[in-house]
Amino acid sequence: MNLSDSLTIAPPAEAAEAGASQAVKAQLRLREMILAGELPGGARIAELTLVEKLGVSRTPIRAALMRLDQEGLLHRLPGGGYAVRTFSETDVADAIELRGTMEGLAARLAAERGVAPALLAEAHACLDAIDATLAPSTLDDEGFSRYVELNARFHLLLSRMVGSDVVARELDRVKGLPFASPSAFVVVQTHSAQARDMLVVAQDQHRQALDAIERREGARAEAILREHSRITRRNLLAAVQASQVQGLPGVQLIRERA
């Protein structure tokens, strides 16, 4: 191979990085299509159709399909290929319960081991911002969006407080399960007359959990975070039963009965 030939061949590391980027792009877009209802529950996934629609080759498409199978949004068919999963209320409730159990464990370990003052201060600042967001007597769409952003931030800080890569990684994996994230069904509350009140209750639980962690009260911190996940379960029931939230991303994948 001469010098000019070597200049036309991409280094293996760069080629691998480009392939990974395409796979992530395909994964994000495919997840978006599923949750938006473009690919309904039970629909079989055609690789060639996705190649044309997403504008990437079959290799990153296959990587994206495997990842979404691991996340639980797809399932592998016996004869090959994938289909969009549907979920029972029990499926989703179990995922939420698992997330609450893992967050409770993280809170208990954080309380028992202690948390750096700078991280506690960051958590307090986040909760102060949530208080400011909930200060108006009613919330508009911007207020709810701001709450979702800050709520996700606080729960991320909780996972960092434990000081364990193992627990943080597993907690992140659990929160990645379909509909298991702390804000998965917050949008449902925009259609409820008690919308802001429920968020105020959730915020009080945030405050109590952080107080328990600071006081090194591990059992109390764990119990509060496990109870905190029950709010998401209540919102799940509302999402499935209320016709006015049919536009909620992904709700069409949830069956009302197991």
mmCIF file of C-alpha atoms in Angstrom:
data_model
loop_
_atom_site.group_PDB
_atom_site.id
_atom_site.type_symbol
_atom_site.label_atom_id
_atom_site.label_comp_id
_atom_site.label_asym_id
_atom_site.label_seq_id
_atom_site.Cartn_x
_atom_site.Cartn_y
_atom_site.Cartn_z
ATOM 1 C CA MET A 1 0.000 0.000 0.000
ATOM 2 C CA ASN A 2 1.473 3.379 -1.005
ATOM 3 C CA LEU A 3 1.235 6.697 0.849
ATOM 4 C CA SER A 4 -1.727 7.988 -1.182
ATOM 5 C CA ASP A 5 -3.694 4.838 -0.360
ATOM 6 C CA SER A 6 -3.084 5.292 3.369
ATOM 7 C CA LEU A 7 -4.429 8.832 3.249
ATOM 8 C CA THR A 8 -7.793 7.678 1.941
ATOM 9 C CA ILE A 9 -8.505 5.115 4.650
ATOM 10 C CA ALA A 10 -10.181 6.337 7.848
ATOM 11 C CA PRO A 11 -8.452 5.213 11.051
ATOM 12 C CA PRO A 12 -10.338 2.334 12.711
ATOM 13 C CA ALA A 13 -11.071 4.419 15.823
ATOM 14 C CA GLU A 14 -12.612 7.227 13.779
ATOM 15 C CA ALA A 15 -14.665 4.788 11.742
ATOM 16 C CA ALA A 16 -15.932 3.115 14.914
ATOM 17 C CA GLU A 17 -16.829 6.482 16.442
ATOM 18 C CA ALA A 18 -18.753 7.494 13.324
ATOM 19 C CA GLY A 19 -20.637 4.198 13.368
ATOM 20 C CA ALA A 20 -21.534 4.613 17.040
ATOM 21 C CA SER A 21 -22.805 8.141 16.368
ATOM 22 C CA GLN A 22 -25.063 6.879 13.590
ATOM 23 C CA ALA A 23 -26.384 4.139 15.862
ATOM 24 C CA VAL A 24 -27.229 6.649 18.600
ATOM 25 C CA LYS A 25 -28.947 8.899 16.073
ATOM 26 C CA ALA A 26 -31.010 5.971 14.801
ATOM 27 C CA GLN A 27 -31.855 4.867 18.337
ATOM 28 C CA LEU A 28 -33.102 8.297 19.401
ATOM 29 C CA ARG A 29 -35.171 8.790 16.268
ATOM 30 C CA LEU A 30 -36.663 5.308 16.436
ATOM 31 C CA ARG A 31 -37.596 5.765 20.106
ATOM 32 C CA GLU A 32 -39.222 9.068 19.203
ATOM 33 C CA MET A 33 -41.237 7.399 16.425
ATOM 34 C CA ILE A 34 -42.467 4.680 18.785
ATOM 35 C CA LEU A 35 -43.499 7.030 21.586
ATOM 36 C CA ALA A 36 -45.175 9.407 19.128
ATOM 37 C CA GLY A 37 -47.301 6.565 17.765
ATOM 38 C CA GLU A 38 -45.732 6.544 14.298
ATOM 39 C CA LEU A 39 -44.979 2.873 14.963
ATOM 40 C CA PRO A 40 -48.008 1.472 16.835
ATOM 41 C CA GLY A 41 -47.914 -1.308 19.397
ATOM 42 C CA GLY A 42 -47.452 -4.703 17.769
ATOM 43 C CA ALA A 43 -46.107 -3.223 14.522
ATOM 44 C CA ARG A 44 -43.275 -5.207 12.955
ATOM 45 C CA ILE A 45 -40.121 -3.211 12.268
ATOM 46 C CA ALA A 46 -38.850 -3.365 8.687
ATOM 47 C CA GLU A 47 -35.118 -2.601 8.516
ATOM 48 C CA LEU A 48 -35.193 -1.428 4.918
ATOM 49 C CA THR A 49 -38.030 0.996 5.656
ATOM 50 C CA LEU A 50 -36.017 2.473 8.523
ATOM 51 C CA VAL A 51 -32.924 2.774 6.327
ATOM 52 C CA GLU A 52 -34.919 4.923 3.916
ATOM 53 C CA LYS A 53 -36.730 6.901 6.612
ATOM 54 C CA LEU A 54 -33.742 7.618 8.861
ATOM 55 C CA GLY A 55 -31.108 7.924 6.156
ATOM 56 C CA VAL A 56 -28.564 5.621 7.766
ATOM 57 C CA SER A 57 -27.221 2.197 6.795
ATOM 58 C CA ARG A 58 -28.483 -1.144 8.100
ATOM 59 C CA THR A 59 -25.614 -1.594 10.568
ATOM 60 C CA PRO A 60 -26.552 1.346 12.858
ATOM 61 C CA ILE A 61 -30.234 0.449 12.410
ATOM 62 C CA ARG A 62 -29.556 -3.041 13.727
ATOM 63 C CA ALA A 63 -27.563 -1.622 16.658
ATOM 64 C CA ALA A 64 -30.457 0.740 17.474
ATOM 65 C CA LEU A 65 -32.975 -2.095 17.333
ATOM 66 C CA MET A 66 -30.883 -4.196 19.705
ATOM 67 C CA ARG A 67 -30.614 -1.286 22.142
ATOM 68 C CA LEU A 68 -34.359 -0.610 22.116
ATOM 69 C CA ASP A 69 -34.945 -4.320 22.663
ATOM 70 C CA GLN A 70 -32.746 -4.058 25.766
ATOM 71 C CA GLU A 71 -34.686 -0.978 26.908
ATOM 72 C CA GLY A 72 -37.944 -2.867 26.515
ATOM 73 C CA LEU A 73 -39.621 -0.812 23.799
ATOM 74 C CA LEU A 74 -39.174 -3.603 21.252
ATOM 75 C CA HIS A 75 -39.216 -7.380 21.445
ATOM 76 C CA ARG A 76 -37.472 -9.901 19.228
ATOM 77 C CA LEU A 77 -39.774 -12.046 17.109
ATOM 78 C CA PRO A 78 -39.284 -15.836 17.031
ATOM 79 C CA GLY A 79 -38.774 -15.832 13.258
ATOM 80 C CA GLY A 80 -36.360 -12.897 13.356
ATOM 81 C CA GLY A 81 -36.803 -9.148 13.417
ATOM 82 C CA TYR A 82 -38.491 -6.944 16.020
ATOM 83 C CA ALA A 83 -41.938 -5.601 16.886
ATOM 84 C CA VAL A 84 -43.112 -2.678 19.033
ATOM 85 C CA ARG A 85 -44.047 -3.844 22.522
ATOM 86 C CA THR A 86 -47.217 -3.017 24.368
ATOM 87 C CA PHE A 87 -47.340 -2.866 28.155
ATOM 88 C CA SER A 88 -49.904 -3.736 30.777
ATOM 89 C CA GLU A 89 -50.538 -1.415 33.699
ATOM 90 C CA THR A 90 -48.754 -4.032 35.797
ATOM 91 C CA ASP A 91 -45.658 -3.878 33.587
ATOM 92 C CA VAL A 92 -45.383 -0.122 34.010
ATOM 93 C CA ALA A 93 -46.295 -0.172 37.712
ATOM 94 C CA ASP A 94 -43.544 -2.733 38.326
ATOM 95 C CA ALA A 95 -40.996 -0.561 36.525
ATOM 96 C CA ILE A 96 -42.026 2.450 38.624
ATOM 97 C CA GLU A 97 -41.859 0.351 41.815
ATOM 98 C CA LEU A 98 -38.382 -0.838 40.863
ATOM 99 C CA ARG A 99 -37.242 2.731 40.294
ATOM 100 C CA GLY A 100 -38.640 3.760 43.698
ATOM 101 C CA THR A 101 -36.848 0.839 45.357
ATOM 102 C CA MET A 102 -33.545 1.768 43.721
ATOM 103 C CA GLU A 103 -33.892 5.462 44.579
ATOM 104 C CA GLY A 104 -34.747 4.506 48.152
ATOM 105 C CA LEU A 105 -31.607 2.390 48.333
ATOM 106 C CA ALA A 106 -29.530 5.251 46.945
ATOM 107 C CA ALA A 107 -31.004 7.673 49.491
ATOM 108 C CA ARG A 108 -30.334 5.289 52.393
ATOM 109 C CA LEU A 109 -26.730 4.718 51.340
ATOM 110 C CA ALA A 110 -26.215 8.453 50.845
ATOM 111 C CA ALA A 111 -27.523 9.128 54.359
ATOM 112 C CA GLU A 112 -25.383 6.411 55.901
ATOM 113 C CA ARG A 113 -22.201 7.384 54.063
ATOM 114 C CA GLY A 114 -22.633 11.144 54.127
ATOM 115 C CA VAL A 115 -22.777 13.608 51.247
ATOM 116 C CA ALA A 116 -20.326 16.349 50.308
ATOM 117 C CA PRO A 117 -21.579 19.817 51.359
ATOM 118 C CA ALA A 118 -21.228 21.158 47.807
ATOM 119 C CA LEU A 119 -23.547 18.464 46.453
ATOM 120 C CA LEU A 120 -26.087 19.097 49.216
ATOM 121 C CA ALA A 121 -25.984 22.797 48.410
ATOM 122 C CA GLU A 122 -26.606 22.038 44.753
ATOM 123 C CA ALA A 123 -29.629 19.919 45.692
ATOM 124 C CA HIS A 124 -31.011 22.684 47.909
ATOM 125 C CA ALA A 125 -30.607 25.198 45.082
ATOM 126 C CA CYS A 126 -32.490 22.869 42.758
ATOM 127 C CA LEU A 127 -35.369 22.550 45.243
ATOM 128 C CA ASP A 128 -35.423 26.325 45.714
ATOM 129 C CA ALA A 129 -35.865 26.637 41.944
ATOM 130 C CA ILE A 130 -38.756 24.140 42.066
ATOM 131 C CA ASP A 131 -40.365 26.195 44.860
ATOM 132 C CA ALA A 132 -40.127 29.279 42.665
ATOM 133 C CA THR A 133 -41.668 27.364 39.759
ATOM 134 C CA LEU A 134 -44.587 26.216 41.911
ATOM 135 C CA ALA A 135 -45.134 29.638 43.493
ATOM 136 C CA PRO A 136 -47.944 30.742 41.092
ATOM 137 C CA SER A 137 -51.417 29.487 42.024
ATOM 138 C CA THR A 138 -51.712 27.820 38.612
ATOM 139 C CA LEU A 139 -49.105 26.521 36.190
ATOM 140 C CA ASP A 140 -48.984 27.050 32.447
ATOM 141 C CA ASP A 141 -47.234 24.763 29.953
ATOM 142 C CA GLU A 142 -43.949 26.584 30.499
ATOM 143 C CA GLY A 143 -44.245 26.052 34.243
ATOM 144 C CA PHE A 144 -44.852 22.339 33.852
ATOM 145 C CA SER A 145 -41.915 22.045 31.457
ATOM 146 C CA ARG A 146 -39.698 23.857 33.924
ATOM 147 C CA TYR A 147 -40.846 21.529 36.718
ATOM 148 C CA VAL A 148 -40.039 18.449 34.613
ATOM 149 C CA GLU A 149 -36.538 19.793 33.929
ATOM 150 C CA LEU A 150 -35.826 20.587 37.584
ATOM 151 C CA ASN A 151 -37.399 17.372 38.836
ATOM 152 C CA ALA A 152 -35.111 15.343 36.573
ATOM 153 C CA ARG A 153 -32.180 17.397 37.839
ATOM 154 C CA PHE A 154 -32.975 16.699 41.493
ATOM 155 C CA HIS A 155 -33.336 12.965 40.914
ATOM 156 C CA LEU A 156 -30.007 12.966 39.081
ATOM 157 C CA LEU A 157 -28.400 14.653 42.079
ATOM 158 C CA LEU A 158 -29.867 11.959 44.327
ATOM 159 C CA SER A 159 -28.149 9.292 42.258
ATOM 160 C CA ARG A 160 -24.849 11.166 42.566
ATOM 161 C CA MET A 161 -25.142 11.466 46.357
ATOM 162 C CA VAL A 162 -24.637 7.753 46.931
ATOM 163 C CA GLY A 163 -21.055 7.975 45.650
ATOM 164 C CA SER A 164 -21.260 4.601 43.938
ATOM 165 C CA ASP A 165 -20.800 4.096 40.216
ATOM 166 C CA VAL A 166 -22.486 0.701 40.534
ATOM 167 C CA VAL A 167 -25.679 2.041 42.136
ATOM 168 C CA ALA A 168 -25.767 5.129 39.922
ATOM 169 C CA ARG A 169 -25.392 3.022 36.782
ATOM 170 C CA GLU A 170 -28.157 0.605 37.780
ATOM 171 C CA LEU A 171 -30.435 3.443 38.826
ATOM 172 C CA ASP A 172 -29.868 5.114 35.472
ATOM 173 C CA ARG A 173 -30.715 1.845 33.746
ATOM 174 C CA VAL A 174 -33.942 1.465 35.731
ATOM 175 C CA LYS A 175 -34.992 5.042 34.982
ATOM 176 C CA GLY A 176 -34.460 4.207 31.309
ATOM 177 C CA LEU A 177 -37.183 1.548 31.409
ATOM 178 C CA PRO A 178 -40.337 2.587 29.515
ATOM 179 C CA PHE A 179 -42.407 5.023 31.606
ATOM 180 C CA ALA A 180 -40.265 4.593 34.748
ATOM 181 C CA SER A 181 -38.602 8.026 34.861
ATOM 182 C CA PRO A 182 -39.580 10.382 37.729
ATOM 183 C CA SER A 183 -41.378 12.750 35.338
ATOM 184 C CA ALA A 184 -42.875 10.121 33.031
ATOM 185 C CA PHE A 185 -46.491 11.100 33.675
ATOM 186 C CA VAL A 186 -46.178 14.650 35.016
ATOM 187 C CA VAL A 187 -47.824 15.969 31.836
ATOM 188 C CA VAL A 188 -51.016 14.139 32.864
ATOM 189 C CA GLN A 189 -51.409 16.598 35.704
ATOM 190 C CA THR A 190 -51.902 19.519 33.338
ATOM 191 C CA HIS A 191 -55.406 18.160 32.768
ATOM 192 C CA SER A 192 -56.247 17.889 36.458
ATOM 193 C CA ALA A 193 -57.852 20.515 38.658
ATOM 194 C CA GLN A 194 -55.457 19.418 41.417
ATOM 195 C CA ALA A 195 -52.404 19.640 39.135
ATOM 196 C CA ARG A 196 -50.298 22.049 41.161
ATOM 197 C CA ASP A 197 -51.346 20.491 44.488
ATOM 198 C CA MET A 198 -49.918 17.105 43.546
ATOM 199 C CA LEU A 199 -46.635 18.673 42.505
ATOM 200 C CA VAL A 200 -46.516 20.541 45.818
ATOM 201 C CA VAL A 201 -46.873 17.192 47.627
ATOM 202 C CA ALA A 202 -44.064 15.738 45.508
ATOM 203 C CA GLN A 203 -41.893 18.745 46.291
ATOM 204 C CA ASP A 204 -42.503 18.336 50.025
ATOM 205 C CA GLN A 205 -41.305 14.744 49.671
ATOM 206 C CA HIS A 206 -38.187 16.047 47.929
ATOM 207 C CA ARG A 207 -37.524 18.342 50.893
ATOM 208 C CA GLN A 208 -38.164 15.615 53.465
ATOM 209 C CA ALA A 209 -35.903 13.140 51.663
ATOM 210 C CA LEU A 210 -33.056 15.641 51.468
ATOM 211 C CA ASP A 211 -33.530 16.509 55.152
ATOM 212 C CA ALA A 212 -33.336 12.813 56.070
ATOM 213 C CA ILE A 213 -30.143 12.410 54.054
ATOM 214 C CA GLU A 214 -28.552 15.412 55.758
ATOM 215 C CA ARG A 215 -29.557 14.101 59.196
ATOM 216 C CA ARG A 216 -28.061 10.695 58.318
ATOM 217 C CA GLU A 217 -31.466 9.033 58.782
ATOM 218 C CA GLY A 218 -31.124 6.259 56.235
ATOM 219 C CA ALA A 219 -34.337 4.321 56.909
ATOM 220 C CA ARG A 220 -36.424 7.495 56.781
ATOM 221 C CA ALA A 221 -34.784 8.659 53.540
ATOM 222 C CA GLU A 222 -35.414 5.263 51.929
ATOM 223 C CA ALA A 223 -39.068 5.169 52.976
ATOM 224 C CA ILE A 224 -39.749 8.667 51.662
ATOM 225 C CA LEU A 225 -38.248 7.952 48.228
ATOM 226 C CA ARG A 226 -40.171 4.698 47.900
ATOM 227 C CA GLU A 227 -43.394 6.496 48.777
ATOM 228 C CA HIS A 228 -42.454 9.272 46.361
ATOM 229 C CA SER A 229 -42.628 6.852 43.426
ATOM 230 C CA ARG A 230 -46.296 6.177 44.245
ATOM 231 C CA ILE A 231 -47.190 9.589 42.811
ATOM 232 C CA THR A 232 -45.959 8.399 39.429
ATOM 233 C CA ARG A 233 -48.120 5.283 39.797
ATOM 234 C CA ARG A 234 -51.189 7.454 40.474
ATOM 235 C CA ASN A 235 -50.418 9.447 37.353
ATOM 236 C CA LEU A 236 -50.079 6.204 35.391
ATOM 237 C CA LEU A 237 -53.668 5.279 36.253
ATOM 238 C CA ALA A 238 -54.832 8.740 35.248
ATOM 239 C CA ALA A 239 -52.957 8.494 31.950
ATOM 240 C CA VAL A 240 -54.553 5.167 31.046
ATOM 241 C CA GLN A 241 -58.070 6.027 32.137
ATOM 242 C CA ALA A 242 -58.439 9.655 31.036
ATOM 243 C CA SER A 243 -59.388 10.122 27.390
ATOM 244 C CA GLN A 244 -58.153 13.707 27.347
ATOM 245 C CA VAL A 245 -54.521 12.600 27.599
ATOM 246 C CA GLN A 246 -54.519 10.339 24.579
ATOM 247 C CA GLY A 247 -51.845 12.575 23.112
ATOM 248 C CA LEU A 248 -49.436 11.736 25.926
ATOM 249 C CA PRO A 249 -46.254 10.343 24.315
ATOM 250 C CA GLY A 250 -46.307 6.562 24.423
ATOM 251 C CA VAL A 251 -49.559 6.182 26.363
ATOM 252 C CA GLN A 252 -51.091 4.278 23.434
ATOM 253 C CA LEU A 253 -48.629 1.466 24.169
ATOM 254 C CA ILE A 254 -50.168 0.827 27.619
ATOM 255 C CA ARG A 255 -53.023 -1.651 27.846
ATOM 256 C CA GLU A 256 -55.613 -0.908 30.513
ATOM 257 C CA ARG A 257 -55.653 -4.526 31.669
ATOM 258 C CA ALA A 258 -52.809 -7.013 32.076
#
